Amino acid sequence: MSLTIDGHRIDVLFSESRIRARINELAGDIAARKPHRLLVVPVLKGSFIFAADLIRAMHHAGLSPEVDFMILASYREGTRSSGKVDVLRDIESLVKDRDVLLVDDILESGRTLAFAKDLLSARGARNVMSCVLLNKPGHLAANIGADFAGFDCPDLFVVGYGMDMAHQFRELPFVGHVVK
Ligand code: IMP
Ligand code: MG
């Protein structure tokens, strides 16, 4: 299926209903690990819709996590990661002896998540896990895979469900690819 928004044609890659079903499975997988004093840390901005749906699914899976937010800027050359990561907003919560679940939209080079994982591990977190909606294969630079991943994503620039292209398309309830 495809639709046209502001003159851009967008092909749907992952529909609302597919995403919803997969998130329920992810929440079950996370609950099965029996996390200890779980703190969920969405890495903003791109993860905000995924995280909102995931933490509600976590409630239904029997978890009661705390939530705090981190804003990271991973500098990009065009649509590819350059490797430099800055903390624009840090979490306020203490992570010592807690299990932390980082939530991000896409794992591409892995540099963003590797950076966040190192930061929270250095503060004494018991275990830092990660959950991403999409795994984009073939670009992994940092030595990190996600502990939980929703879908393997084709090597295309994707938007929607929180993800943007030049600040547009975050509101789409599905994940799509901008064809033109
Ligand atoms: P990494 O540090 O290379 O793993 O970059 C991951 C980050 O790049 C994600 O959290 C997204 O913010 C961004 N990103 C990578 N690919 C895409 C895409 O196709 N659409 C939108 N954002 C993307
Ligand atoms: Mg991001």
PDB file of C-alpha atoms and ligand atoms in Angstrom:
ATOM      1  CA  MET A   1       0.000   0.000   0.000  1.00  0.00           C
ATOM      2  CA  SER A   2       1.190   3.550  -0.609  1.00  0.00           C
ATOM      3  CA  LEU A   3      -0.154   7.031   0.002  1.00  0.00           C
ATOM      4  CA  THR A   4       0.735  10.576  -0.910  1.00  0.00           C
ATOM      5  CA  ILE A   5       1.420  13.188   1.791  1.00  0.00           C
ATOM      6  CA  ASP A   6       2.472  16.748   0.925  1.00  0.00           C
ATOM      7  CA  GLY A   7       3.435  15.571  -2.538  1.00  0.00           C
ATOM      8  CA  HIS A   8       5.630  12.684  -1.270  1.00  0.00           C
ATOM      9  CA  ARG A   9       4.720   9.109  -2.142  1.00  0.00           C
ATOM     10  CA  ILE A  10       5.182   6.853   0.872  1.00  0.00           C
ATOM     11  CA  ASP A  11       5.097   3.053   0.684  1.00  0.00           C
ATOM     12  CA  VAL A  12       3.956   1.251   3.835  1.00  0.00           C
ATOM     13  CA  LEU A  13       6.615  -1.202   5.047  1.00  0.00           C
ATOM     14  CA  PHE A  14       5.229  -2.149   8.481  1.00  0.00           C
ATOM     15  CA  SER A  15       1.531  -1.564   9.129  1.00  0.00           C
ATOM     16  CA  GLU A  16      -0.068  -0.444  12.374  1.00  0.00           C
ATOM     17  CA  SER A  17      -1.503  -3.881  13.093  1.00  0.00           C
ATOM     18  CA  ARG A  18       1.794  -5.682  12.410  1.00  0.00           C
ATOM     19  CA  ILE A  19       3.641  -3.273  14.698  1.00  0.00           C
ATOM     20  CA  ARG A  20       1.046  -3.710  17.456  1.00  0.00           C
ATOM     21  CA  ALA A  21       1.253  -7.500  17.343  1.00  0.00           C
ATOM     22  CA  ARG A  22       5.048  -7.490  17.365  1.00  0.00           C
ATOM     23  CA  ILE A  23       5.211  -5.057  20.289  1.00  0.00           C
ATOM     24  CA  ASN A  24       3.062  -7.394  22.369  1.00  0.00           C
ATOM     25  CA  GLU A  25       5.534 -10.200  21.645  1.00  0.00           C
ATOM     26  CA  LEU A  26       8.499  -7.968  22.546  1.00  0.00           C
ATOM     27  CA  ALA A  27       6.885  -7.010  25.861  1.00  0.00           C
ATOM     28  CA  GLY A  28       6.411 -10.693  26.646  1.00  0.00           C
ATOM     29  CA  ASP A  29      10.061 -11.413  25.795  1.00  0.00           C
ATOM     30  CA  ILE A  30      11.218  -8.566  28.037  1.00  0.00           C
ATOM     31  CA  ALA A  31       8.991  -9.723  30.924  1.00  0.00           C
ATOM     32  CA  ALA A  32      10.400 -13.257  30.567  1.00  0.00           C
ATOM     33  CA  ARG A  33      13.836 -11.893  31.547  1.00  0.00           C
ATOM     34  CA  LYS A  34      12.372 -10.872  34.917  1.00  0.00           C
ATOM     35  CA  PRO A  35      14.186  -7.518  34.980  1.00  0.00           C
ATOM     36  CA  HIS A  36      15.289  -6.143  38.352  1.00  0.00           C
ATOM     37  CA  ARG A  37      14.032  -2.622  39.294  1.00  0.00           C
ATOM     38  CA  LEU A  38      13.586  -1.902  35.596  1.00  0.00           C
ATOM     39  CA  LEU A  39      14.184   1.587  34.240  1.00  0.00           C
ATOM     40  CA  VAL A  40      13.094   2.109  30.642  1.00  0.00           C
ATOM     41  CA  VAL A  41      15.066   4.832  28.821  1.00  0.00           C
ATOM     42  CA  PRO A  42      13.658   5.886  25.458  1.00  0.00           C
ATOM     43  CA  VAL A  43      16.354   7.527  23.350  1.00  0.00           C
ATOM     44  CA  LEU A  44      14.551  10.536  21.885  1.00  0.00           C
ATOM     45  CA  LYS A  45      13.282  11.769  19.625  1.00  0.00           C
ATOM     46  CA  GLY A  46      12.654   8.990  17.140  1.00  0.00           C
ATOM     47  CA  SER A  47      11.621   6.370  19.710  1.00  0.00           C
ATOM     48  CA  PHE A  48       8.798   8.277  21.398  1.00  0.00           C
ATOM     49  CA  ILE A  49       5.842   6.535  19.767  1.00  0.00           C
ATOM     50  CA  PHE A  50       7.428   3.089  19.889  1.00  0.00           C
ATOM     51  CA  ALA A  51       8.328   3.588  23.564  1.00  0.00           C
ATOM     52  CA  ALA A  52       4.810   4.785  24.433  1.00  0.00           C
ATOM     53  CA  ASP A  53       3.275   1.663  22.896  1.00  0.00           C
ATOM     54  CA  LEU A  54       5.961  -0.644  24.286  1.00  0.00           C
ATOM     55  CA  ILE A  55       5.640   0.488  27.904  1.00  0.00           C
ATOM     56  CA  ARG A  56       1.855   0.047  27.785  1.00  0.00           C
ATOM     57  CA  ALA A  57       2.365  -3.453  26.382  1.00  0.00           C
ATOM     58  CA  MET A  58       4.869  -4.018  29.207  1.00  0.00           C
ATOM     59  CA  HIS A  59       2.113  -3.217  31.698  1.00  0.00           C
ATOM     60  CA  HIS A  60      -0.090  -5.865  30.085  1.00  0.00           C
ATOM     61  CA  ALA A  61       2.859  -8.277  30.273  1.00  0.00           C
ATOM     62  CA  GLY A  62       2.994  -7.771  34.047  1.00  0.00           C
ATOM     63  CA  LEU A  63       5.891  -5.314  34.332  1.00  0.00           C
ATOM     64  CA  SER A  64       5.896  -2.008  36.231  1.00  0.00           C
ATOM     65  CA  PRO A  65       8.958  -0.142  34.984  1.00  0.00           C
ATOM     66  CA  GLU A  66      10.011   3.396  35.735  1.00  0.00           C
ATOM     67  CA  VAL A  67      10.638   5.584  32.690  1.00  0.00           C
ATOM     68  CA  ASP A  68      13.177   8.355  32.113  1.00  0.00           C
ATOM     69  CA  PHE A  69      14.315  10.004  28.900  1.00  0.00           C
ATOM     70  CA  MET A  70      17.552  10.703  27.134  1.00  0.00           C
ATOM     71  CA  ILE A  71      17.993  12.887  24.078  1.00  0.00           C
ATOM     72  CA  LEU A  72      21.024  12.004  22.017  1.00  0.00           C
ATOM     73  CA  ALA A  73      22.158  13.667  18.842  1.00  0.00           C
ATOM     74  CA  SER A  74      24.031  11.334  16.538  1.00  0.00           C
ATOM     75  CA  TYR A  75      25.440  13.507  13.835  1.00  0.00           C
ATOM     76  CA  ARG A  76      24.688  12.423  10.344  1.00  0.00           C
ATOM     77  CA  GLU A  77      26.134  13.173   6.963  1.00  0.00           C
ATOM     78  CA  GLY A  78      23.000  13.198   4.860  1.00  0.00           C
ATOM     79  CA  THR A  79      21.183  10.057   5.933  1.00  0.00           C
ATOM     80  CA  ARG A  80      24.207   8.153   7.348  1.00  0.00           C
ATOM     81  CA  SER A  81      25.694   8.227  10.829  1.00  0.00           C
ATOM     82  CA  SER A  82      29.020  10.050  11.277  1.00  0.00           C
ATOM     83  CA  GLY A  83      29.868   8.474  14.608  1.00  0.00           C
ATOM     84  CA  LYS A  84      29.814  11.484  16.914  1.00  0.00           C
ATOM     85  CA  VAL A  85      27.179  11.353  19.663  1.00  0.00           C
ATOM     86  CA  ASP A  86      26.227  14.174  22.069  1.00  0.00           C
ATOM     87  CA  VAL A  87      23.949  14.067  25.117  1.00  0.00           C
ATOM     88  CA  LEU A  88      21.357  16.839  24.696  1.00  0.00           C
ATOM     89  CA  ARG A  89      19.296  15.676  27.696  1.00  0.00           C
ATOM     90  CA  ASP A  90      20.396  13.197  30.322  1.00  0.00           C
ATOM     91  CA  ILE A  91      18.232  10.974  32.554  1.00  0.00           C
ATOM     92  CA  GLU A  92      17.629  12.163  36.133  1.00  0.00           C
ATOM     93  CA  SER A  93      17.261   8.681  37.609  1.00  0.00           C
ATOM     94  CA  LEU A  94      20.069   6.821  39.328  1.00  0.00           C
ATOM     95  CA  VAL A  95      20.828   3.548  37.595  1.00  0.00           C
ATOM     96  CA  LYS A  96      23.142   1.902  40.123  1.00  0.00           C
ATOM     97  CA  ASP A  97      22.174  -1.763  40.620  1.00  0.00           C
ATOM     98  CA  ARG A  98      19.172  -1.472  38.318  1.00  0.00           C
ATOM     99  CA  ASP A  99      18.352  -3.133  35.038  1.00  0.00           C
ATOM    100  CA  VAL A 100      17.985  -0.577  32.257  1.00  0.00           C
ATOM    101  CA  LEU A 101      16.227  -1.028  28.931  1.00  0.00           C
ATOM    102  CA  LEU A 102      17.271   1.459  26.246  1.00  0.00           C
ATOM    103  CA  VAL A 103      14.566   1.918  23.625  1.00  0.00           C
ATOM    104  CA  ASP A 104      15.394   3.227  20.171  1.00  0.00           C
ATOM    105  CA  ASP A 105      13.728   3.376  16.803  1.00  0.00           C
ATOM    106  CA  ILE A 106      16.474   1.967  14.560  1.00  0.00           C
ATOM    107  CA  LEU A 107      19.772   0.215  15.063  1.00  0.00           C
ATOM    108  CA  GLU A 108      21.950   1.094  12.112  1.00  0.00           C
ATOM    109  CA  SER A 109      25.662   1.614  12.851  1.00  0.00           C
ATOM    110  CA  GLY A 110      24.917   0.864  16.518  1.00  0.00           C
ATOM    111  CA  ARG A 111      26.966   3.874  17.634  1.00  0.00           C
ATOM    112  CA  THR A 112      24.072   5.645  19.343  1.00  0.00           C
ATOM    113  CA  LEU A 113      23.128   2.636  21.460  1.00  0.00           C
ATOM    114  CA  ALA A 114      26.745   1.675  22.161  1.00  0.00           C
ATOM    115  CA  PHE A 115      27.348   5.192  23.470  1.00  0.00           C
ATOM    116  CA  ALA A 116      24.261   5.117  25.732  1.00  0.00           C
ATOM    117  CA  LYS A 117      25.055   1.628  26.972  1.00  0.00           C
ATOM    118  CA  ASP A 118      28.629   2.585  27.924  1.00  0.00           C
ATOM    119  CA  LEU A 119      27.416   5.720  29.700  1.00  0.00           C
ATOM    120  CA  LEU A 120      24.867   3.890  31.875  1.00  0.00           C
ATOM    121  CA  SER A 121      27.124   0.897  32.509  1.00  0.00           C
ATOM    122  CA  ALA A 122      29.823   3.286  33.768  1.00  0.00           C
ATOM    123  CA  ARG A 123      27.276   4.633  36.277  1.00  0.00           C
ATOM    124  CA  GLY A 124      26.860   1.191  37.760  1.00  0.00           C
ATOM    125  CA  ALA A 125      23.748  -0.197  36.080  1.00  0.00           C
ATOM    126  CA  ARG A 126      23.367  -3.903  36.771  1.00  0.00           C
ATOM    127  CA  ASN A 127      22.513  -4.739  33.165  1.00  0.00           C
ATOM    128  CA  VAL A 128      21.874  -2.429  30.218  1.00  0.00           C
ATOM    129  CA  MET A 129      19.676  -4.039  27.570  1.00  0.00           C
ATOM    130  CA  SER A 130      18.332  -2.524  24.391  1.00  0.00           C
ATOM    131  CA  CYS A 131      15.133  -2.817  22.423  1.00  0.00           C
ATOM    132  CA  VAL A 132      14.794  -1.395  18.917  1.00  0.00           C
ATOM    133  CA  LEU A 133      11.832  -1.388  16.601  1.00  0.00           C
ATOM    134  CA  LEU A 134      13.973  -1.899  13.498  1.00  0.00           C
ATOM    135  CA  ASN A 135      17.293  -3.526  12.751  1.00  0.00           C
ATOM    136  CA  LYS A 136      18.933  -2.168   9.616  1.00  0.00           C
ATOM    137  CA  PRO A 137      21.452  -4.775   8.558  1.00  0.00           C
ATOM    138  CA  GLY A 138      24.829  -4.165   6.999  1.00  0.00           C
ATOM    139  CA  HIS A 139      26.013  -0.983   8.723  1.00  0.00           C
ATOM    140  CA  LEU A 140      26.974  -2.167  12.181  1.00  0.00           C
ATOM    141  CA  ALA A 141      30.138  -0.318  13.254  1.00  0.00           C
ATOM    142  CA  ALA A 142      29.938  -0.454  17.019  1.00  0.00           C
ATOM    143  CA  ASN A 143      30.074  -3.846  18.665  1.00  0.00           C
ATOM    144  CA  ILE A 144      26.481  -3.945  19.800  1.00  0.00           C
ATOM    145  CA  GLY A 145      23.393  -5.820  18.731  1.00  0.00           C
ATOM    146  CA  ALA A 146      19.970  -5.174  20.227  1.00  0.00           C
ATOM    147  CA  ASP A 147      18.743  -7.594  22.905  1.00  0.00           C
ATOM    148  CA  PHE A 148      15.216  -7.222  21.516  1.00  0.00           C
ATOM    149  CA  ALA A 149      14.332  -6.159  17.967  1.00  0.00           C
ATOM    150  CA  GLY A 150      10.972  -5.774  16.270  1.00  0.00           C
ATOM    151  CA  PHE A 151      11.730  -6.263  12.591  1.00  0.00           C
ATOM    152  CA  ASP A 152      14.591  -6.438  10.127  1.00  0.00           C
ATOM    153  CA  CYS A 153      14.284  -3.343   7.988  1.00  0.00           C
ATOM    154  CA  PRO A 154      15.230  -3.131   4.319  1.00  0.00           C
ATOM    155  CA  ASP A 155      18.173  -0.814   3.675  1.00  0.00           C
ATOM    156  CA  LEU A 156      15.986   2.192   2.897  1.00  0.00           C
ATOM    157  CA  PHE A 157      15.467   5.479   4.673  1.00  0.00           C
ATOM    158  CA  VAL A 158      12.256   4.979   6.643  1.00  0.00           C
ATOM    159  CA  VAL A 159       9.844   7.387   8.299  1.00  0.00           C
ATOM    160  CA  GLY A 160       6.748   7.328  10.461  1.00  0.00           C
ATOM    161  CA  TYR A 161       5.845   5.852  13.826  1.00  0.00           C
ATOM    162  CA  GLY A 162       8.033   8.550  15.426  1.00  0.00           C
ATOM    163  CA  MET A 163      10.774   8.671  12.791  1.00  0.00           C
ATOM    164  CA  ASP A 164      11.318  11.717  10.638  1.00  0.00           C
ATOM    165  CA  MET A 165      12.853  12.919   7.427  1.00  0.00           C
ATOM    166  CA  ALA A 166      13.848  16.576   7.958  1.00  0.00           C
ATOM    167  CA  HIS A 167      11.266  16.862  10.799  1.00  0.00           C
ATOM    168  CA  GLN A 168       8.397  15.504   8.714  1.00  0.00           C
ATOM    169  CA  PHE A 169       6.309  12.324   8.946  1.00  0.00           C
ATOM    170  CA  ARG A 170       6.708  11.443  12.648  1.00  0.00           C
ATOM    171  CA  GLU A 171       2.917  11.318  13.004  1.00  0.00           C
ATOM    172  CA  LEU A 172       2.343   8.443  10.595  1.00  0.00           C
ATOM    173  CA  PRO A 173       0.920   5.438  12.471  1.00  0.00           C
ATOM    174  CA  PHE A 174       2.953   3.005  10.299  1.00  0.00           C
ATOM    175  CA  VAL A 175       6.583   2.714   9.153  1.00  0.00           C
ATOM    176  CA  GLY A 176       7.018   3.698   5.542  1.00  0.00           C
ATOM    177  CA  HIS A 177       9.589   4.516   2.903  1.00  0.00           C
ATOM    178  CA  VAL A 178       9.558   7.836   1.048  1.00  0.00           C
ATOM    179  CA  VAL A 179       9.681   6.895  -2.620  1.00  0.00           C
ATOM    180  CA  LYS A 180       9.701  10.462  -3.983  1.00  0.00           C
TER     181      LYS A 180
HETATM  182  P1  IMP B   1      23.165   4.453  14.567  1.00  0.00           P
HETATM  183  O1  IMP B   1      23.851   5.210  15.654  1.00  0.00           O
HETATM  184  O2  IMP B   1      23.921   4.473  13.279  1.00  0.00           O
HETATM  185  O3  IMP B   1      22.742   3.048  14.966  1.00  0.00           O
HETATM  186  O4  IMP B   1      21.913   5.318  14.181  1.00  0.00           O
HETATM  187  C1  IMP B   1      20.666   5.029  14.617  1.00  0.00           C
HETATM  188  C2  IMP B   1      19.853   6.288  14.559  1.00  0.00           C
HETATM  189  O5  IMP B   1      19.875   6.852  13.235  1.00  0.00           O
HETATM  190  C3  IMP B   1      18.397   5.964  14.808  1.00  0.00           C
HETATM  191  O6  IMP B   1      18.098   6.072  16.175  1.00  0.00           O
HETATM  192  C4  IMP B   1      17.667   6.994  13.984  1.00  0.00           C
HETATM  193  O7  IMP B   1      17.505   8.161  14.749  1.00  0.00           O
HETATM  194  C5  IMP B   1      18.594   7.306  12.845  1.00  0.00           C
HETATM  195  N1  IMP B   1      18.213   6.570  11.623  1.00  0.00           N
HETATM  196  C6  IMP B   1      18.893   5.577  11.011  1.00  0.00           C
HETATM  197  N2  IMP B   1      18.256   5.159   9.909  1.00  0.00           N
HETATM  198  C7  IMP B   1      17.132   5.899   9.817  1.00  0.00           C
HETATM  199  C8  IMP B   1      16.015   5.912   8.888  1.00  0.00           C
HETATM  200  O8  IMP B   1      15.928   5.137   7.921  1.00  0.00           O
HETATM  201  N3  IMP B   1      15.043   6.818   9.147  1.00  0.00           N
HETATM  202  C9  IMP B   1      15.083   7.679  10.207  1.00  0.00           C
HETATM  203  N4  IMP B   1      16.095   7.692  11.108  1.00  0.00           N
HETATM  204  C10 IMP B   1      17.112   6.811  10.902  1.00  0.00           C
HETATM  205 MG    MG B   2      17.318   7.977  17.107  1.00  0.00          MG
END
